[in-house]
């Protein structure tokens, strides 16, 4: 059984779905944290004030929109920002979201 969840191909990215994923402040925070570290982060290591089941939902929305890629390292589900692919399809979108000015709004 494959443990790695499915991810959309770049050709399947949909701007409406990406924007709907990013409208939630918790999901924007997850994206910003991934962008700031530049490294993979385990689901439980994010600074978000939601329950585990709610966090799981947020990760799923981000994954299905194509914003993150998830994979396992041992028993930890790791998250990677798909910045290169997003920048290829929607240039400037993540930059507009992750700049200090955007985060202060």
Short mmCIF file of C-alpha atoms in Angstrom, two decimals:
data_model
loop_
_atom_site.label_atom_id
_atom_site.label_comp_id
_atom_site.label_asym_id
_atom_site.label_seq_id
_atom_site.Cartn_x
_atom_site.Cartn_y
_atom_site.Cartn_z
CA UNK A 1 0.00 0.00 0.00
CA UNK A 2 1.36 3.42 -1.00
CA UNK A 3 1.63 5.82 1.93
CA UNK A 4 2.37 8.93 -0.13
CA UNK A 5 -0.86 10.78 -0.94
CA UNK A 6 -1.68 11.79 -4.50
CA UNK A 7 -0.69 15.22 -5.79
CA UNK A 8 -1.96 17.13 -8.81
CA UNK A 9 0.32 17.48 -11.80
CA UNK A 10 1.36 21.01 -12.77
CA UNK A 11 -1.00 20.84 -15.75
CA UNK A 12 -3.87 20.26 -13.28
CA UNK A 13 -3.26 23.41 -11.19
CA UNK A 14 -6.38 25.56 -11.08
CA UNK A 15 -6.17 29.22 -10.05
CA UNK A 16 -9.60 29.17 -8.40
CA UNK A 17 -8.67 26.16 -6.28
CA UNK A 18 -5.33 27.71 -5.31
CA UNK A 19 -6.97 31.00 -4.30
CA UNK A 20 -9.65 29.18 -2.31
CA UNK A 21 -6.91 27.26 -0.48
CA UNK A 22 -5.07 30.48 0.31
CA UNK A 23 -8.10 32.39 1.61
CA UNK A 24 -7.84 30.70 5.01
CA UNK A 25 -5.33 32.32 7.42
CA UNK A 26 -4.20 28.96 8.84
CA UNK A 27 -3.34 27.68 5.37
CA UNK A 28 -1.58 30.96 4.50
CA UNK A 29 0.43 30.53 7.69
CA UNK A 30 1.44 26.99 6.69
CA UNK A 31 2.59 28.25 3.27
CA UNK A 32 4.46 31.18 4.84
CA UNK A 33 6.22 28.92 7.35
CA UNK A 34 7.30 26.52 4.60
CA UNK A 35 8.53 29.42 2.49
CA UNK A 36 10.43 31.02 5.40
CA UNK A 37 12.31 27.86 6.34
CA UNK A 38 12.93 26.63 2.81
CA UNK A 39 12.92 23.11 4.25
CA UNK A 40 10.44 20.28 4.66
CA UNK A 41 8.40 20.49 7.87
CA UNK A 42 6.57 17.66 9.66
CA UNK A 43 2.84 18.18 10.10
CA UNK A 44 3.14 18.39 13.89
CA UNK A 45 5.94 20.98 13.81
CA UNK A 46 3.95 23.91 12.43
CA UNK A 47 3.03 26.84 14.65
CA UNK A 48 -0.74 26.68 14.15
CA UNK A 49 -3.40 26.81 16.86
CA UNK A 50 -5.81 24.18 15.57
CA UNK A 51 -6.61 20.58 16.48
CA UNK A 52 -4.82 17.73 14.77
CA UNK A 53 -7.92 16.82 12.73
CA UNK A 54 -8.38 20.42 11.60
CA UNK A 55 -4.70 20.65 10.67
CA UNK A 56 -5.07 17.45 8.64
CA UNK A 57 -7.93 19.07 6.72
CA UNK A 58 -5.84 22.19 6.01
CA UNK A 59 -2.91 20.11 4.74
CA UNK A 60 -5.26 18.16 2.47
CA UNK A 61 -6.71 21.36 0.97
CA UNK A 62 -3.21 22.71 0.30
CA UNK A 63 -2.06 19.38 -1.19
CA UNK A 64 -5.10 19.03 -3.45
CA UNK A 65 -4.60 22.59 -4.71
CA UNK A 66 -0.99 21.73 -5.55
CA UNK A 67 0.60 24.15 -3.09
CA UNK A 68 2.37 21.48 -1.04
CA UNK A 69 3.77 18.02 -1.57
CA UNK A 70 3.62 15.49 1.25
CA UNK A 71 5.83 12.45 1.81
CA UNK A 72 6.85 10.27 4.70
CA UNK A 73 10.18 10.16 6.49
CA UNK A 74 9.83 7.28 8.91
CA UNK A 75 6.52 7.90 10.67
CA UNK A 76 6.47 11.67 10.05
CA UNK A 77 4.46 13.15 7.22
CA UNK A 78 6.62 15.88 5.77
CA UNK A 79 5.41 18.92 3.83
CA UNK A 80 7.23 20.70 1.01
CA UNK A 81 6.15 23.95 -0.61
CA UNK A 82 5.85 23.46 -4.36
CA UNK A 83 7.24 26.93 -4.99
CA UNK A 84 9.01 26.20 -8.27
CA UNK A 85 5.90 24.65 -9.82
CA UNK A 86 3.62 27.41 -8.49
CA UNK A 87 5.97 30.11 -9.77
CA UNK A 88 5.98 28.41 -13.15
CA UNK A 89 2.19 28.43 -13.45
CA UNK A 90 1.27 31.51 -11.38
CA UNK A 91 4.34 33.80 -11.39
CA UNK A 92 4.47 36.18 -8.44
CA UNK A 93 1.53 34.68 -6.54
CA UNK A 94 3.56 33.19 -3.69
CA UNK A 95 5.84 36.23 -3.58
CA UNK A 96 2.79 38.46 -3.09
CA UNK A 97 1.61 36.18 -0.30
CA UNK A 98 4.87 35.68 1.57
CA UNK A 99 6.44 39.16 1.58
CA UNK A 100 6.61 40.84 4.99
CA UNK A 101 4.17 43.50 3.76
CA UNK A 102 1.60 40.88 2.76
CA UNK A 103 1.92 39.06 6.07
CA UNK A 104 1.36 42.27 8.04
CA UNK A 105 -2.02 42.95 6.46
#
